[in-house]
mmCIF file of C-alpha atoms and ligand atoms in Angstrom:
data_model
loop_
_atom_site.group_PDB
_atom_site.id
_atom_site.type_symbol
_atom_site.label_atom_id
_atom_site.label_comp_id
_atom_site.label_asym_id
_atom_site.label_seq_id
_atom_site.Cartn_x
_atom_site.Cartn_y
_atom_site.Cartn_z
ATOM 1 C CA MET W 1 0.000 0.000 0.000
ATOM 2 C CA GLN W 2 1.253 3.492 -0.790
ATOM 3 C CA ASN W 3 1.601 6.218 1.854
ATOM 4 C CA PHE W 4 -1.370 8.538 2.076
ATOM 5 C CA GLU W 5 -2.968 11.451 3.884
ATOM 6 C CA LEU W 6 -6.716 11.490 4.314
ATOM 7 C CA ILE W 7 -8.944 14.411 5.155
ATOM 8 C CA ASN W 8 -12.582 14.830 4.271
ATOM 9 C CA PRO W 9 -14.315 17.584 6.233
ATOM 10 C CA VAL W 10 -17.656 17.441 4.370
ATOM 11 C CA LYS W 11 -20.638 17.117 6.696
ATOM 12 C CA ILE W 12 -23.217 14.844 5.073
ATOM 13 C CA LEU W 13 -26.880 15.164 6.028
ATOM 14 C CA PHE W 14 -28.447 12.077 4.485
ATOM 15 C CA GLY W 15 -32.107 11.109 4.325
ATOM 16 C CA LYS W 16 -35.722 12.100 3.931
ATOM 17 C CA GLY W 17 -36.566 15.586 5.211
ATOM 18 C CA GLU W 18 -32.947 16.680 5.718
ATOM 19 C CA ILE W 19 -33.345 19.672 3.366
ATOM 20 C CA ALA W 20 -35.309 21.399 6.157
ATOM 21 C CA LYS W 21 -32.054 21.633 8.140
ATOM 22 C CA ILE W 22 -30.251 23.962 5.693
ATOM 23 C CA LYS W 23 -30.698 26.997 7.912
ATOM 24 C CA THR W 24 -28.924 25.343 10.811
ATOM 25 C CA GLN W 25 -25.862 24.833 8.587
ATOM 26 C CA ILE W 26 -25.469 28.422 7.337
ATOM 27 C CA PRO W 27 -24.308 31.345 9.532
ATOM 28 C CA SER W 28 -27.411 33.423 10.402
ATOM 29 C CA ASN W 29 -25.804 36.686 9.207
ATOM 30 C CA ALA W 30 -24.596 35.212 5.879
ATOM 31 C CA ARG W 31 -25.398 36.793 2.508
ATOM 32 C CA VAL W 32 -26.174 33.753 0.383
ATOM 33 C CA LEU W 33 -26.176 33.223 -3.362
ATOM 34 C CA MET W 34 -28.343 30.206 -4.179
ATOM 35 C CA LEU W 35 -27.306 28.605 -7.476
ATOM 36 C CA TYR W 36 -29.262 26.156 -9.593
ATOM 37 C CA GLY W 37 -29.577 24.796 -13.113
ATOM 38 C CA ALA W 38 -32.213 24.852 -15.803
ATOM 39 C CA GLY W 39 -35.090 24.916 -13.348
ATOM 40 C CA SER W 40 -36.082 21.262 -12.824
ATOM 41 C CA ILE W 41 -35.972 22.016 -9.082
ATOM 42 C CA LYS W 42 -39.022 24.214 -9.587
ATOM 43 C CA LYS W 43 -40.966 21.258 -11.003
ATOM 44 C CA ASN W 44 -39.981 18.581 -8.525
ATOM 45 C CA GLY W 45 -40.643 20.557 -5.344
ATOM 46 C CA ILE W 46 -37.016 20.866 -4.224
ATOM 47 C CA TYR W 47 -36.942 24.618 -4.907
ATOM 48 C CA ASN W 48 -39.873 25.200 -2.558
ATOM 49 C CA GLN W 49 -38.331 23.034 0.148
ATOM 50 C CA VAL W 50 -35.070 24.989 -0.057
ATOM 51 C CA ILE W 51 -36.802 28.388 -0.037
ATOM 52 C CA GLN W 52 -38.800 27.390 3.037
ATOM 53 C CA ALA W 53 -35.671 26.142 4.741
ATOM 54 C CA LEU W 54 -33.898 29.464 4.041
ATOM 55 C CA ASP W 55 -36.585 31.484 5.803
ATOM 56 C CA GLY W 56 -34.912 34.309 7.744
ATOM 57 C CA ILE W 57 -31.623 34.104 5.803
ATOM 58 C CA THR W 58 -30.620 36.837 3.340
ATOM 59 C CA TYR W 59 -30.250 35.278 -0.099
ATOM 60 C CA ILE W 60 -30.485 35.960 -3.795
ATOM 61 C CA GLU W 61 -30.830 33.446 -6.628
ATOM 62 C CA PHE W 62 -28.859 32.642 -9.739
ATOM 63 C CA GLY W 63 -30.432 30.029 -12.035
ATOM 64 C CA GLY W 64 -29.501 28.722 -15.455
ATOM 65 C CA ILE W 65 -26.192 26.952 -14.897
ATOM 66 C CA PRO W 66 -26.114 24.436 -17.790
ATOM 67 C CA ALA W 67 -24.833 20.845 -17.913
ATOM 68 C CA ASN W 68 -21.060 21.124 -18.358
ATOM 69 C CA PRO W 69 -20.967 24.367 -16.348
ATOM 70 C CA GLU W 70 -20.062 27.159 -18.726
ATOM 71 C CA TYR W 71 -17.420 29.708 -17.828
ATOM 72 C CA ALA W 72 -19.182 32.665 -19.491
ATOM 73 C CA ILE W 73 -22.354 32.056 -17.444
ATOM 74 C CA LEU W 74 -20.435 31.539 -14.230
ATOM 75 C CA MET W 75 -18.666 34.857 -14.771
ATOM 76 C CA LYS W 76 -22.085 36.542 -14.599
ATOM 77 C CA ALA W 77 -22.658 34.893 -11.227
ATOM 78 C CA LEU W 78 -19.204 36.071 -10.138
ATOM 79 C CA SER W 79 -20.096 39.706 -10.779
ATOM 80 C CA ILE W 80 -23.267 39.279 -8.688
ATOM 81 C CA ILE W 81 -21.176 37.786 -5.873
ATOM 82 C CA ARG W 82 -18.980 40.897 -5.978
ATOM 83 C CA GLN W 83 -21.790 43.464 -6.333
ATOM 84 C CA GLU W 84 -23.982 41.949 -3.645
ATOM 85 C CA LYS W 85 -21.168 41.194 -1.209
ATOM 86 C CA ILE W 86 -22.114 37.522 -1.083
ATOM 87 C CA ASP W 87 -20.195 35.490 1.492
ATOM 88 C CA PHE W 88 -21.815 32.042 1.290
ATOM 89 C CA LEU W 89 -22.804 29.943 -1.728
ATOM 90 C CA LEU W 90 -25.553 27.334 -1.826
ATOM 91 C CA ALA W 91 -25.611 24.936 -4.782
ATOM 92 C CA VAL W 92 -28.947 23.221 -5.386
ATOM 93 C CA GLY W 93 -28.521 20.755 -8.227
ATOM 94 C CA GLY W 94 -26.437 17.994 -9.747
ATOM 95 C CA GLY W 95 -22.758 17.757 -10.562
ATOM 96 C CA SER W 96 -22.751 20.711 -12.943
ATOM 97 C CA VAL W 97 -24.320 23.167 -10.506
ATOM 98 C CA ILE W 98 -22.055 21.999 -7.686
ATOM 99 C CA ASP W 99 -18.920 22.119 -9.874
ATOM 100 C CA GLY W 100 -19.901 25.593 -11.088
ATOM 101 C CA THR W 101 -20.326 26.680 -7.466
ATOM 102 C CA LYS W 102 -16.872 25.328 -6.624
ATOM 103 C CA PHE W 103 -15.400 27.404 -9.434
ATOM 104 C CA LEU W 104 -17.155 30.476 -8.004
ATOM 105 C CA ALA W 105 -15.956 29.671 -4.476
ATOM 106 C CA SER W 106 -12.428 29.717 -5.859
ATOM 107 C CA ALA W 107 -12.819 32.659 -8.286
ATOM 108 C CA ALA W 108 -14.438 34.865 -5.617
ATOM 109 C CA LEU W 109 -11.208 34.852 -3.596
ATOM 110 C CA PHE W 110 -8.807 34.584 -6.546
ATOM 111 C CA GLU W 111 -6.298 37.427 -6.655
ATOM 112 C CA GLY W 112 -5.292 37.119 -10.312
ATOM 113 C CA GLU W 113 -6.850 39.030 -13.206
ATOM 114 C CA GLU W 114 -8.384 36.171 -15.183
ATOM 115 C CA PRO W 115 -10.143 33.375 -13.234
ATOM 116 C CA TRP W 116 -9.767 30.992 -16.215
ATOM 117 C CA ASP W 117 -6.073 30.831 -15.251
ATOM 118 C CA ILE W 118 -7.123 28.723 -12.249
ATOM 119 C CA LEU W 119 -7.957 25.969 -14.769
ATOM 120 C CA THR W 120 -5.324 26.435 -17.474
ATOM 121 C CA GLN W 121 -2.476 26.935 -15.007
ATOM 122 C CA GLY W 122 -3.655 24.240 -12.597
ATOM 123 C CA ILE W 123 -3.733 26.657 -9.628
ATOM 124 C CA ARG W 124 -4.820 24.780 -6.501
ATOM 125 C CA THR W 125 -7.503 26.429 -4.397
ATOM 126 C CA GLU W 126 -6.164 26.524 -0.846
ATOM 127 C CA LYS W 127 -9.007 28.739 0.403
ATOM 128 C CA GLY W 128 -12.425 29.265 -1.159
ATOM 129 C CA MET W 129 -15.650 31.040 -0.242
ATOM 130 C CA PRO W 130 -17.635 28.695 2.037
ATOM 131 C CA PHE W 131 -20.477 26.807 0.349
ATOM 132 C CA GLY W 132 -22.996 24.043 0.913
ATOM 133 C CA THR W 133 -24.861 21.796 -1.490
ATOM 134 C CA VAL W 134 -28.258 20.176 -1.874
ATOM 135 C CA LEU W 135 -27.742 17.265 -4.266
ATOM 136 C CA THR W 136 -30.549 16.636 -6.750
ATOM 137 C CA LEU W 137 -28.840 14.211 -9.141
ATOM 138 C CA PRO W 138 -26.571 11.442 -7.831
ATOM 139 C CA ALA W 139 -23.668 10.766 -10.202
ATOM 140 C CA THR W 140 -20.415 12.666 -9.920
ATOM 141 C CA GLY W 141 -19.632 12.475 -6.202
ATOM 142 C CA THR W 142 -18.658 16.161 -6.259
ATOM 143 C CA GLU W 143 -20.847 16.738 -3.190
ATOM 144 C CA MET W 144 -18.189 15.078 -1.024
ATOM 145 C CA ASN W 145 -14.883 15.958 -2.709
ATOM 146 C CA SER W 146 -12.808 19.006 -3.581
ATOM 147 C CA GLY W 147 -12.654 18.666 -7.378
ATOM 148 C CA SER W 148 -14.544 20.412 -10.173
ATOM 149 C CA VAL W 149 -14.668 20.390 -13.986
ATOM 150 C CA ILE W 150 -15.549 23.558 -15.941
ATOM 151 C CA SER W 151 -16.238 24.040 -19.668
ATOM 152 C CA ARG W 152 -15.574 27.035 -21.907
ATOM 153 C CA LYS W 153 -17.391 27.058 -25.251
ATOM 154 C CA GLU W 154 -15.357 29.933 -26.659
ATOM 155 C CA THR W 155 -12.168 27.833 -26.582
ATOM 156 C CA GLY W 156 -13.683 24.315 -26.721
ATOM 157 C CA GLU W 157 -12.029 23.426 -23.414
ATOM 158 C CA LYS W 158 -13.218 21.301 -20.499
ATOM 159 C CA LEU W 159 -10.743 21.404 -17.620
ATOM 160 C CA ALA W 160 -10.447 20.224 -14.032
ATOM 161 C CA MET W 161 -9.565 22.182 -10.901
ATOM 162 C CA GLY W 162 -9.428 21.477 -7.185
ATOM 163 C CA GLY W 163 -7.748 21.951 -3.839
ATOM 164 C CA PRO W 164 -8.482 21.755 -0.115
ATOM 165 C CA GLY W 165 -10.470 25.014 -0.219
ATOM 166 C CA LEU W 166 -13.136 23.382 -2.382
ATOM 167 C CA PHE W 167 -14.704 20.858 -0.016
ATOM 168 C CA PRO W 168 -18.357 21.761 0.637
ATOM 169 C CA GLN W 169 -19.073 22.702 4.271
ATOM 170 C CA PHE W 170 -22.098 20.463 4.099
ATOM 171 C CA SER W 171 -24.022 18.414 1.551
ATOM 172 C CA ILE W 172 -27.638 17.407 1.916
ATOM 173 C CA LEU W 173 -28.508 14.084 0.275
ATOM 174 C CA ASP W 174 -32.226 13.328 0.326
ATOM 175 C CA PRO W 175 -32.858 10.168 -1.758
ATOM 176 C CA SER W 176 -36.493 11.260 -2.300
ATOM 177 C CA VAL W 177 -35.163 13.519 -5.095
ATOM 178 C CA VAL W 178 -34.305 10.419 -7.176
ATOM 179 C CA ALA W 179 -38.019 9.763 -7.838
ATOM 180 C CA SER W 180 -38.189 12.654 -10.337
ATOM 181 C CA ILE W 181 -35.009 11.820 -12.293
ATOM 182 C CA ASN W 182 -35.536 10.530 -15.846
ATOM 183 C CA LYS W 183 -34.101 7.236 -17.121
ATOM 184 C CA ARG W 184 -31.402 8.889 -19.204
ATOM 185 C CA GLN W 185 -30.017 10.774 -16.196
ATOM 186 C CA LEU W 186 -30.268 7.710 -13.959
ATOM 187 C CA ALA W 187 -28.299 5.668 -16.503
ATOM 188 C CA ASN W 188 -25.722 8.449 -16.717
ATOM 189 C CA GLY W 189 -25.391 8.582 -12.939
ATOM 190 C CA ILE W 190 -24.871 4.832 -12.616
ATOM 191 C CA THR W 191 -22.309 4.802 -15.435
ATOM 192 C CA ASP W 192 -20.383 7.807 -14.143
ATOM 193 C CA ALA W 193 -20.177 6.438 -10.591
ATOM 194 C CA PHE W 194 -19.221 2.964 -11.851
ATOM 195 C CA THR W 195 -16.421 4.417 -13.971
ATOM 196 C CA HIS W 196 -15.180 6.539 -11.060
ATOM 197 C CA VAL W 197 -14.628 3.334 -9.137
ATOM 198 C CA MET W 198 -12.898 1.686 -12.104
ATOM 199 C CA GLU W 199 -10.549 4.657 -12.593
ATOM 200 C CA GLN W 200 -9.311 4.176 -9.030
ATOM 201 C CA TYR W 201 -9.246 0.365 -9.126
ATOM 202 C CA MET W 202 -8.316 -0.894 -12.594
ATOM 203 C CA THR W 203 -4.564 -0.433 -12.345
ATOM 204 C CA TYR W 204 -2.265 -3.068 -10.830
ATOM 205 C CA PRO W 205 -2.293 -5.033 -7.547
ATOM 206 C CA ILE W 206 -0.617 -3.214 -4.680
ATOM 207 C CA GLY W 207 -1.809 -5.232 -1.702
ATOM 208 C CA ALA W 208 -4.481 -2.750 -0.647
ATOM 209 C CA ASP W 209 -7.061 -5.391 0.214
ATOM 210 C CA LEU W 210 -9.590 -3.161 1.936
ATOM 211 C CA GLN W 211 -9.564 -0.506 -0.794
ATOM 212 C CA ASP W 212 -10.072 -3.267 -3.392
ATOM 213 C CA ARG W 213 -12.943 -4.803 -1.446
ATOM 214 C CA LEU W 214 -14.580 -1.405 -0.896
ATOM 215 C CA ALA W 215 -14.320 -0.615 -4.606
ATOM 216 C CA GLU W 216 -15.732 -4.037 -5.552
ATOM 217 C CA SER W 217 -18.590 -3.557 -3.076
ATOM 218 C CA ILE W 218 -19.554 -0.243 -4.653
ATOM 219 C CA MET W 219 -19.488 -1.844 -8.130
ATOM 220 C CA ASN W 220 -21.516 -4.848 -6.912
ATOM 221 C CA SER W 221 -24.065 -2.562 -5.266
ATOM 222 C CA LEU W 222 -24.374 -0.408 -8.389
ATOM 223 C CA ILE W 223 -24.891 -3.490 -10.594
ATOM 224 C CA GLU W 224 -27.548 -4.777 -8.221
ATOM 225 C CA THR W 225 -29.255 -1.407 -7.823
ATOM 226 C CA ALA W 226 -29.111 -0.310 -11.484
ATOM 227 C CA PRO W 227 -32.071 -2.261 -12.942
ATOM 228 C CA LYS W 228 -34.160 -1.613 -9.835
ATOM 229 C CA VAL W 229 -33.666 2.145 -9.760
ATOM 230 C CA MET W 230 -34.246 2.353 -13.533
ATOM 231 C CA GLN W 231 -37.504 0.447 -13.031
ATOM 232 C CA ASP W 232 -38.763 2.368 -10.008
ATOM 233 C CA PRO W 233 -36.802 5.435 -8.916
ATOM 234 C CA SER W 234 -39.525 6.271 -6.391
ATOM 235 C CA ASP W 235 -38.572 3.277 -4.215
ATOM 236 C CA TYR W 236 -36.822 5.083 -1.352
ATOM 237 C CA THR W 237 -34.617 2.188 -0.236
ATOM 238 C CA ILE W 238 -33.302 1.588 -3.747
ATOM 239 C CA ALA W 239 -32.817 5.320 -4.318
ATOM 240 C CA ALA W 240 -30.900 5.628 -1.047
ATOM 241 C CA ASN W 241 -28.507 2.858 -2.061
ATOM 242 C CA PHE W 242 -27.976 4.389 -5.490
ATOM 243 C CA MET W 243 -27.328 7.834 -4.023
ATOM 244 C CA TRP W 244 -24.840 6.681 -1.408
ATOM 245 C CA CYS W 245 -22.966 4.500 -3.939
ATOM 246 C CA CYS W 246 -22.417 7.545 -6.162
ATOM 247 C CA THR W 247 -21.059 9.602 -3.272
ATOM 248 C CA MET W 248 -18.820 6.811 -1.950
ATOM 249 C CA ALA W 249 -17.427 6.210 -5.445
ATOM 250 C CA LEU W 250 -15.589 9.528 -5.410
ATOM 251 C CA ASN W 251 -15.166 10.897 -1.895
ATOM 252 C CA GLY W 252 -11.494 9.990 -1.751
ATOM 253 C CA LEU W 253 -11.771 6.875 0.414
ATOM 254 C CA ILE W 254 -11.102 4.159 -2.179
ATOM 255 C CA GLN W 255 -8.349 6.205 -3.844
ATOM 256 C CA LYS W 256 -6.146 6.338 -0.754
ATOM 257 C CA GLY W 257 -3.004 4.210 -0.815
ATOM 258 C CA VAL W 258 -3.538 2.932 -4.364
ATOM 259 C CA PRO W 259 -2.472 4.042 -7.865
ATOM 260 C CA SER W 260 -5.217 5.511 -10.030
ATOM 261 C CA ASP W 261 -5.706 5.992 -13.750
ATOM 262 C CA TRP W 262 -8.163 8.801 -14.736
ATOM 263 C CA ALA W 263 -7.131 8.681 -18.420
ATOM 264 C CA ILE W 264 -10.674 7.626 -19.382
ATOM 265 C CA HIS W 265 -11.981 10.882 -17.909
ATOM 266 C CA ALA W 266 -9.274 12.964 -19.582
ATOM 267 C CA MET W 267 -10.178 11.507 -22.999
ATOM 268 C CA GLY W 268 -13.904 11.644 -22.240
ATOM 269 C CA HIS W 269 -13.792 15.372 -21.450
ATOM 270 C CA GLU W 270 -12.420 15.962 -24.952
ATOM 271 C CA LEU W 271 -15.340 14.064 -26.528
ATOM 272 C CA THR W 272 -17.783 16.182 -24.529
ATOM 273 C CA ALA W 273 -15.974 19.373 -25.547
ATOM 274 C CA LEU W 274 -16.016 18.297 -29.227
ATOM 275 C CA TYR W 275 -19.491 16.810 -29.612
ATOM 276 C CA GLY W 276 -21.455 17.589 -26.443
ATOM 277 C CA ILE W 277 -21.813 13.874 -25.662
ATOM 278 C CA ASP W 278 -23.017 13.371 -22.051
ATOM 279 C CA HIS W 279 -20.054 12.914 -19.704
ATOM 280 C CA ALA W 280 -21.049 9.418 -18.565
ATOM 281 C CA ARG W 281 -21.555 8.241 -22.153
ATOM 282 C CA THR W 282 -18.060 9.325 -23.171
ATOM 283 C CA LEU W 283 -16.719 7.115 -20.385
ATOM 284 C CA ALA W 284 -18.776 4.126 -21.552
ATOM 285 C CA ILE W 285 -17.357 4.607 -25.059
ATOM 286 C CA ILE W 286 -13.732 4.843 -23.976
ATOM 287 C CA ALA W 287 -13.419 2.477 -20.991
ATOM 288 C CA PRO W 288 -13.661 -0.853 -22.897
ATOM 289 C CA ARG W 289 -11.140 0.268 -25.558
ATOM 290 C CA HIS W 290 -8.794 1.733 -22.995
ATOM 291 C CA TYR W 291 -8.777 -1.526 -21.046
ATOM 292 C CA HIS W 292 -8.200 -3.571 -24.189
ATOM 293 C CA TYR W 293 -5.294 -1.368 -25.204
ATOM 294 C CA PHE W 294 -3.682 -1.673 -21.755
ATOM 295 C CA LEU W 295 -4.679 -5.314 -21.202
ATOM 296 C CA GLU W 296 -1.118 -6.392 -20.510
ATOM 297 C CA HIS W 297 -0.727 -3.780 -17.741
ATOM 298 C CA LYS W 298 -4.193 -4.122 -16.231
ATOM 299 C CA LYS W 299 -5.008 -7.802 -16.709
ATOM 300 C CA GLU W 300 -4.485 -8.848 -13.112
ATOM 301 C CA LYS W 301 -6.910 -6.281 -11.715
ATOM 302 C CA LEU W 302 -9.304 -6.908 -14.593
ATOM 303 C CA ALA W 303 -9.290 -10.638 -13.794
ATOM 304 C CA GLN W 304 -9.757 -9.959 -10.068
ATOM 305 C CA TYR W 305 -12.670 -7.648 -10.889
ATOM 306 C CA GLY W 306 -14.033 -10.294 -13.255
ATOM 307 C CA LYS W 307 -14.003 -12.887 -10.505
ATOM 308 C CA ARG W 308 -15.275 -10.826 -7.606
ATOM 309 C CA VAL W 309 -17.780 -8.631 -9.430
ATOM 310 C CA TRP W 310 -18.901 -10.738 -12.420
ATOM 311 C CA ASN W 311 -18.196 -14.279 -11.197
ATOM 312 C CA ILE W 312 -15.834 -15.080 -14.067
ATOM 313 C CA THR W 313 -13.770 -18.046 -12.928
ATOM 314 C CA GLU W 314 -12.852 -19.975 -16.109
ATOM 315 C CA GLY W 315 -9.852 -19.438 -18.368
ATOM 316 C CA SER W 316 -6.429 -17.817 -18.206
ATOM 317 C CA VAL W 317 -5.818 -14.393 -16.657
ATOM 318 C CA GLU W 318 -6.007 -12.797 -20.142
ATOM 319 C CA GLU W 319 -9.213 -14.618 -21.000
ATOM 320 C CA ARG W 320 -10.860 -13.634 -17.747
ATOM 321 C CA ALA W 321 -9.673 -10.033 -18.133
ATOM 322 C CA LYS W 322 -11.141 -9.845 -21.646
ATOM 323 C CA LYS W 323 -14.421 -11.339 -20.444
ATOM 324 C CA ALA W 324 -14.550 -8.755 -17.662
ATOM 325 C CA ILE W 325 -14.236 -5.961 -20.248
ATOM 326 C CA GLU W 326 -17.082 -7.534 -22.266
ATOM 327 C CA LYS W 327 -19.249 -7.748 -19.135
ATOM 328 C CA THR W 328 -18.584 -4.089 -18.402
ATOM 329 C CA GLU W 329 -19.622 -2.994 -21.876
ATOM 330 C CA SER W 330 -22.770 -5.177 -21.702
ATOM 331 C CA PHE W 331 -23.591 -3.554 -18.385
ATOM 332 C CA PHE W 332 -23.526 -0.131 -20.041
ATOM 333 C CA HIS W 333 -25.676 -1.491 -22.886
ATOM 334 C CA SER W 334 -28.176 -2.821 -20.318
ATOM 335 C CA LEU W 335 -28.657 0.807 -19.256
ATOM 336 C CA ASP W 336 -29.384 1.795 -22.854
ATOM 337 C CA ILE W 337 -26.036 3.473 -23.221
ATOM 338 C CA ASP W 338 -24.387 3.256 -26.649
ATOM 339 C CA THR W 339 -20.651 2.671 -26.692
ATOM 340 C CA ASN W 340 -19.481 3.917 -30.112
ATOM 341 C CA ILE W 341 -18.762 7.513 -31.089
ATOM 342 C CA SER W 342 -20.692 6.893 -34.341
ATOM 343 C CA ASP W 343 -23.833 6.304 -32.245
ATOM 344 C CA TYR W 344 -23.685 9.965 -31.232
ATOM 345 C CA THR W 345 -22.339 11.820 -34.267
ATOM 346 C CA THR W 346 -21.876 11.176 -37.976
ATOM 347 C CA ASP W 347 -19.059 13.693 -38.083
ATOM 348 C CA TYR W 348 -16.478 11.599 -36.219
ATOM 349 C CA ASP W 349 -13.738 11.434 -38.847
ATOM 350 C CA GLY W 350 -10.495 12.723 -37.382
ATOM 351 C CA THR W 351 -11.675 12.512 -33.758
ATOM 352 C CA ALA W 352 -8.616 10.477 -32.734
ATOM 353 C CA LYS W 353 -6.321 13.157 -34.065
ATOM 354 C CA LYS W 354 -8.327 15.975 -32.470
ATOM 355 C CA VAL W 355 -8.337 14.301 -29.043
ATOM 356 C CA SER W 356 -4.662 13.357 -29.070
ATOM 357 C CA ASN W 357 -3.716 16.845 -30.266
ATOM 358 C CA ALA W 358 -5.847 18.482 -27.596
ATOM 359 C CA LEU W 359 -4.118 16.468 -24.882
ATOM 360 C CA ARG W 360 -0.704 17.204 -26.395
ATOM 361 C CA ASN W 361 -1.505 20.934 -26.523
ATOM 362 C CA ARG W 362 -2.287 20.897 -22.822
ATOM 363 C CA GLY W 363 1.231 19.650 -22.263
ATOM 364 C CA TRP W 364 0.024 16.250 -21.049
ATOM 365 C CA VAL W 365 2.907 14.042 -22.067
ATOM 366 C CA ALA W 366 1.357 10.877 -20.662
ATOM 367 C CA LEU W 367 -1.493 9.911 -18.352
ATOM 368 C CA GLY W 368 -2.499 6.860 -16.355
ATOM 369 C CA GLU W 369 -0.992 4.868 -13.494
ATOM 370 C CA HIS W 370 2.147 4.016 -15.501
ATOM 371 C CA LYS W 371 2.233 7.288 -17.473
ATOM 372 C CA LEU W 372 1.870 5.239 -20.651
ATOM 373 C CA VAL W 373 -1.235 6.957 -22.019
ATOM 374 C CA THR W 374 0.685 9.058 -24.534
ATOM 375 C CA PRO W 375 -0.971 11.089 -27.311
ATOM 376 C CA GLU W 376 -0.082 8.173 -29.645
ATOM 377 C CA ALA W 377 -1.842 5.680 -27.342
ATOM 378 C CA VAL W 378 -4.819 8.046 -27.105
ATOM 379 C CA HIS W 379 -4.982 8.149 -30.907
ATOM 380 C CA THR W 380 -5.210 4.351 -31.143
ATOM 381 C CA ILE W 381 -7.741 4.084 -28.304
ATOM 382 C CA ILE W 382 -10.058 6.748 -29.726
ATOM 383 C CA GLU W 383 -9.824 5.250 -33.226
ATOM 384 C CA ALA W 384 -11.105 1.979 -31.773
ATOM 385 C CA CYS W 385 -14.123 3.879 -30.384
ATOM 386 C CA TYR W 386 -15.574 4.846 -33.791
HETATM 387 ZN ZN1 ZN S 401 -17.043 11.284 -14.082
#
C-alpha cells in the first residue's frame, strides 16, 4: 500500500426531510447566493423546500447553470457575488451546478486578473468562499470531494480544478429527489459512478485489500441497484442505495493508498468538448477500448474484478480479463447506453487526431498509473471507439 494522507471535512446530512435543516448549517448573518440549473428544481418541489428552509436568511438566486458548467455564465454569477457582497454559496442541483459553485468559491477569492487561469495553469484552491450543497442528481460524487470540472465554449475546453479550499461545508442528500429523475439521467449517474470506481481500481495489484474490497462492493451494489432504480426510482430504499454508492465512489476513500488511472476521464472530457456527448456516455465509449489497449498492464486487476464482481472463474488471466471488459460494456448497454462515437455523431472522422492533439496541446505528455497513455496511445484508443 502506498503512503497517504486522508482528510474529508464534508458534513453529510443524508435522508428524507434533511433539506429542512439547511438553515442550521449556514451562519445566520450570511449573505447567500443560491445557485441552480435549468429549473427542474421548480418542477420537482425541491426549490420550494429549499426556499422554506432558508426562511430568515438573506439570499439571492442565480439560475440557469447548464450541464457542463459554462465559464461565461459563471462569470455573470461572479459579478453578482462581488456586487452583492455575497459570502456564502448554496448549490442546489447535480454535478454541474455543484462544480460551477466550486469554481465560483475559488474565483471569488482569486487574486489574479483572469479566473480561467485557475484551470489552465492548474492553480490549486487553498481557500475558497464557504459553500454548501443540496444534491438533486446522484452521479459525480462532487458533493463530497474538492474537485470540479468547468467548460468554456469559446475555446472548446473542459478542464479540471481542485484543492483543499473546495470541499463543501455540508451536503444534503435526500434520496427522495431520485423519484423525479428521468431514465437517461439515472443511466448516466450509474455509469459515471461505476467508472469513477474503475478509474481508481483498474490499475495493478498493490496489496491494498480493503480498498479493493470497498471498490468491488460499490461496483456490486451499483450493478444490483441499477435495474431496480431504472424500473422504479420512487422506491426510497433503492434510491438511497444508489445515491450513497455515487457519493462513496468519489469521496477519496477508495483512492487512498492505491495508484489511479483517470485517463478515461481525460479523454472523455475531450469528446464532450467536441461533440457535447453526455459525460457518462463518453466514459462508456472509452473504458472498454482503454482496457483492451492496456490489457497487458491491467489484466491482473481486470481478472480480479471479473471474478469478484462478475463471477468469471474460467480461463487464463487474459481470457478472464477480456471477459470482464465484455461484461462491463454489456452492463452499459443494459442501461441503454451506446458505446461507439458513431452512435452519437456522424461527423467523427479525425476525432482520434483531435483528441490526441488536444491532450498534447495541454502539455500532457502521458497519463495513467504508468504514465503510458501518450498522445499516440490516445490516438489508437479513440480510433477503436468509432
Ligand atoms: Zn465522471
